[in-house]
Amino acid sequence: MDWMNINEISKVIDTPAPTVRRYIQKHQAFLNIKKQGKKILLHPDSIELLKKIRKWYVVDNMIDIEIDNKLKTSGYKAVIDVESIEQELDSSSLDFVKAMFKEQRAINEQLMENNKLLVEEIKEIKQSYKESENKREQRDLALMEIVRSMQETKKSIAASEEKKKWWEFWKL
């Protein structure tokens, strides 16, 4: 069986041609399609899948993302048309893509180095924070000890003084 155009598919699955175009456009990763100029051709193997997609839209009221997820979980593989990609890429665009990959690789390596430096800085900051926290705790404990000793001293002074009556405050 030969590849089918949009109008033929529309008749086979009893769906308007613009709707078939939309289904193909939104789910082309899972359909075996081929483009000839402006024509879109679908392999007959993909007709059953297109019928399922139609059912999910109409009967199950699913949206694009849900259908894509269902296709992925159902085990449908993404189809890549290598011939059309090779035709679209000439040597200059291929060189450009290679240069972009090299540049991206260099950027990624630089980002990885920066991430390592940041991780080291974070470790140092955590360490200094722990040290300062320990110093604060030691300082607080020392201050509390001093406050307790001052209170003890005040208590002992107060206990050692003879109690005077309040009306005799001028007497020593």
Tab-separated table of C-alpha atoms in Angstrom:
chain	number	residue	atom	x	y	z
A	1	MET	CA	0.000	0.000	0.000
A	2	ASP	CA	1.287	3.467	-0.878
A	3	TRP	CA	1.601	6.523	1.291
A	4	MET	CA	-1.701	8.376	1.687
A	5	ASN	CA	-2.375	12.106	1.522
A	6	ILE	CA	-4.550	14.070	3.949
A	7	ASN	CA	-7.742	13.809	1.847
A	8	GLU	CA	-7.450	10.036	1.516
A	9	ILE	CA	-6.847	9.665	5.251
A	10	SER	CA	-9.799	11.957	5.935
A	11	LYS	CA	-12.102	9.635	3.978
A	12	VAL	CA	-10.702	6.467	5.588
A	13	ILE	CA	-11.127	7.612	9.191
A	14	ASP	CA	-14.235	9.727	8.483
A	15	THR	CA	-12.755	12.949	9.835
A	16	PRO	CA	-12.519	16.404	8.220
A	17	ALA	CA	-9.201	17.111	6.481
A	18	PRO	CA	-8.291	20.133	8.677
A	19	THR	CA	-8.789	17.978	11.770
A	20	VAL	CA	-6.540	15.270	10.318
A	21	ARG	CA	-3.921	17.960	9.593
A	22	ARG	CA	-4.153	19.151	13.219
A	23	TYR	CA	-3.817	15.603	14.578
A	24	ILE	CA	-0.777	14.987	12.388
A	25	GLN	CA	0.762	18.317	13.360
A	26	LYS	CA	0.252	17.791	17.097
A	27	HIS	CA	1.255	14.125	17.211
A	28	GLN	CA	3.685	13.850	14.297
A	29	ALA	CA	6.362	12.417	16.562
A	30	PHE	CA	4.362	9.181	16.817
A	31	LEU	CA	3.121	9.023	13.221
A	32	ASN	CA	5.105	7.823	10.232
A	33	ILE	CA	4.774	10.845	7.951
A	34	LYS	CA	6.658	12.090	4.936
A	35	LYS	CA	6.587	15.514	3.344
A	36	GLN	CA	6.794	16.060	-0.399
A	37	GLY	CA	6.986	19.784	-0.868
A	38	LYS	CA	3.879	21.088	0.862
A	39	LYS	CA	2.135	17.713	0.752
A	40	ILE	CA	1.995	15.613	3.884
A	41	LEU	CA	1.850	11.864	3.325
A	42	LEU	CA	1.048	9.291	5.989
A	43	HIS	CA	2.166	5.680	5.933
A	44	PRO	CA	-0.743	3.226	6.053
A	45	ASP	CA	0.652	1.701	9.269
A	46	SER	CA	-0.139	4.942	11.072
A	47	ILE	CA	-3.840	4.976	10.130
A	48	GLU	CA	-4.868	2.808	13.106
A	49	LEU	CA	-2.959	5.084	15.449
A	50	LEU	CA	-4.678	8.109	13.926
A	51	LYS	CA	-8.044	6.397	14.552
A	52	LYS	CA	-7.077	5.886	18.216
A	53	ILE	CA	-6.044	9.534	18.515
A	54	ARG	CA	-9.417	10.556	17.018
A	55	LYS	CA	-11.238	8.337	19.556
A	56	TRP	CA	-9.267	9.807	22.467
A	57	TYR	CA	-10.155	13.331	21.371
A	58	VAL	CA	-13.829	12.728	20.599
A	59	VAL	CA	-14.939	9.930	22.949
A	60	ASP	CA	-12.564	10.287	25.910
A	61	ASN	CA	-12.332	14.113	25.744
A	62	MET	CA	-8.565	14.017	26.206
A	63	ILE	CA	-6.258	16.935	25.455
A	64	ASP	CA	-2.976	16.976	23.484
A	65	ILE	CA	-0.687	16.408	26.465
A	66	GLU	CA	-2.795	13.550	27.795
A	67	ILE	CA	-2.797	11.868	24.397
A	68	ASP	CA	0.979	12.258	24.050
A	69	ASN	CA	1.449	10.759	27.522
A	70	LYS	CA	-0.908	7.903	26.673
A	71	LEU	CA	1.017	7.245	23.463
A	72	LYS	CA	4.301	7.193	25.382
A	73	THR	CA	2.967	4.891	28.086
A	74	SER	CA	1.310	2.614	25.508
A	75	GLY	CA	4.720	1.954	24.004
A	76	TYR	CA	4.395	3.877	20.755
A	77	LYS	CA	7.792	4.921	19.497
A	78	ALA	CA	8.638	8.294	18.075
A	79	VAL	CA	9.267	8.079	14.332
A	80	ILE	CA	12.124	10.076	12.826
A	81	ASP	CA	12.364	10.491	9.066
A	82	VAL	CA	16.106	10.545	8.476
A	83	GLU	CA	15.824	11.092	4.727
A	84	SER	CA	13.919	14.346	5.079
A	85	ILE	CA	16.360	15.565	7.722
A	86	GLU	CA	19.333	14.764	5.485
A	87	GLN	CA	17.718	16.614	2.589
A	88	GLU	CA	17.092	19.670	4.736
A	89	LEU	CA	20.661	19.780	6.041
A	90	ASP	CA	23.384	20.795	3.661
A	91	SER	CA	27.070	20.889	4.508
A	92	SER	CA	27.095	24.513	5.684
A	93	SER	CA	24.200	23.998	8.067
A	94	LEU	CA	25.815	20.788	9.269
A	95	ASP	CA	29.050	22.684	9.972
A	96	PHE	CA	27.015	25.314	11.788
A	97	VAL	CA	25.329	22.665	13.927
A	98	LYS	CA	28.709	21.087	14.725
A	99	ALA	CA	30.098	24.479	15.724
A	100	MET	CA	27.059	25.091	17.924
A	101	PHE	CA	27.551	21.695	19.590
A	102	LYS	CA	31.205	22.495	20.283
A	103	GLU	CA	30.262	25.866	21.706
A	104	GLN	CA	27.525	24.296	23.814
A	105	ARG	CA	29.954	21.655	25.083
A	106	ALA	CA	32.449	24.382	26.084
A	107	ILE	CA	29.694	26.306	27.861
A	108	ASN	CA	28.571	23.142	29.666
A	109	GLU	CA	32.120	22.424	30.813
A	110	GLN	CA	32.476	25.983	32.089
A	111	LEU	CA	29.158	25.698	33.918
A	112	MET	CA	30.275	22.432	35.509
A	113	GLU	CA	33.486	24.085	36.738
A	114	ASN	CA	31.482	27.016	38.106
A	115	ASN	CA	29.129	24.594	39.848
A	116	LYS	CA	32.079	22.829	41.476
A	117	LEU	CA	33.441	26.165	42.702
A	118	LEU	CA	30.027	27.099	44.059
A	119	VAL	CA	29.737	23.787	45.877
A	120	GLU	CA	33.142	24.392	47.482
A	121	GLU	CA	32.115	27.906	48.517
A	122	ILE	CA	28.894	26.572	50.016
A	123	LYS	CA	30.870	23.981	51.994
A	124	GLU	CA	33.193	26.712	53.298
A	125	ILE	CA	30.246	28.908	54.248
A	126	LYS	CA	28.592	26.010	56.083
A	127	GLN	CA	31.819	25.290	57.947
A	128	SER	CA	32.289	28.934	58.985
A	129	TYR	CA	28.631	29.070	60.031
A	130	LYS	CA	29.096	25.993	62.239
A	131	GLU	CA	32.230	27.505	63.771
A	132	SER	CA	30.530	30.820	64.474
A	133	GLU	CA	27.533	28.977	65.920
A	134	ASN	CA	29.840	27.053	68.266
A	135	LYS	CA	31.570	30.299	69.304
A	136	ARG	CA	28.184	31.904	69.985
A	137	GLU	CA	27.134	28.971	72.148
A	138	GLN	CA	30.390	29.121	74.104
A	139	ARG	CA	29.988	32.882	74.558
A	140	ASP	CA	26.392	32.435	75.723
A	141	LEU	CA	27.437	29.767	78.215
A	142	ALA	CA	30.216	32.014	79.560
A	143	LEU	CA	27.809	34.955	79.886
A	144	MET	CA	25.272	32.802	81.676
A	145	GLU	CA	27.997	31.629	84.068
A	146	ILE	CA	28.998	35.235	84.769
A	147	VAL	CA	25.359	36.228	85.356
A	148	ARG	CA	24.900	33.297	87.759
A	149	SER	CA	28.047	34.198	89.679
A	150	MET	CA	26.902	37.825	89.916
A	151	GLN	CA	23.550	36.692	91.264
A	152	GLU	CA	25.278	34.443	93.780
A	153	THR	CA	27.490	37.345	94.851
A	154	LYS	CA	24.482	39.633	95.257
A	155	LYS	CA	22.686	36.989	97.291
A	156	SER	CA	25.674	36.465	99.555
A	157	ILE	CA	26.109	40.254	100.049
A	158	ALA	CA	22.448	40.653	100.791
A	159	ALA	CA	22.516	37.760	103.247
A	160	SER	CA	25.599	39.104	105.017
A	161	GLU	CA	24.222	42.605	105.538
A	162	GLU	CA	22.188	43.195	108.631
A	163	LYS	CA	18.662	43.904	107.780
A	164	LYS	CA	17.559	47.379	108.665
A	165	LYS	CA	14.102	48.492	109.109
A	166	TRP	CA	12.867	50.673	106.379
A	167	TRP	CA	12.414	53.714	108.575
A	168	GLU	CA	16.036	53.537	109.691
A	169	PHE	CA	17.597	53.926	106.264
A	170	TRP	CA	19.829	56.859	107.431
A	171	LYS	CA	21.707	54.661	109.850
A	172	LEU	CA	24.772	52.908	108.680
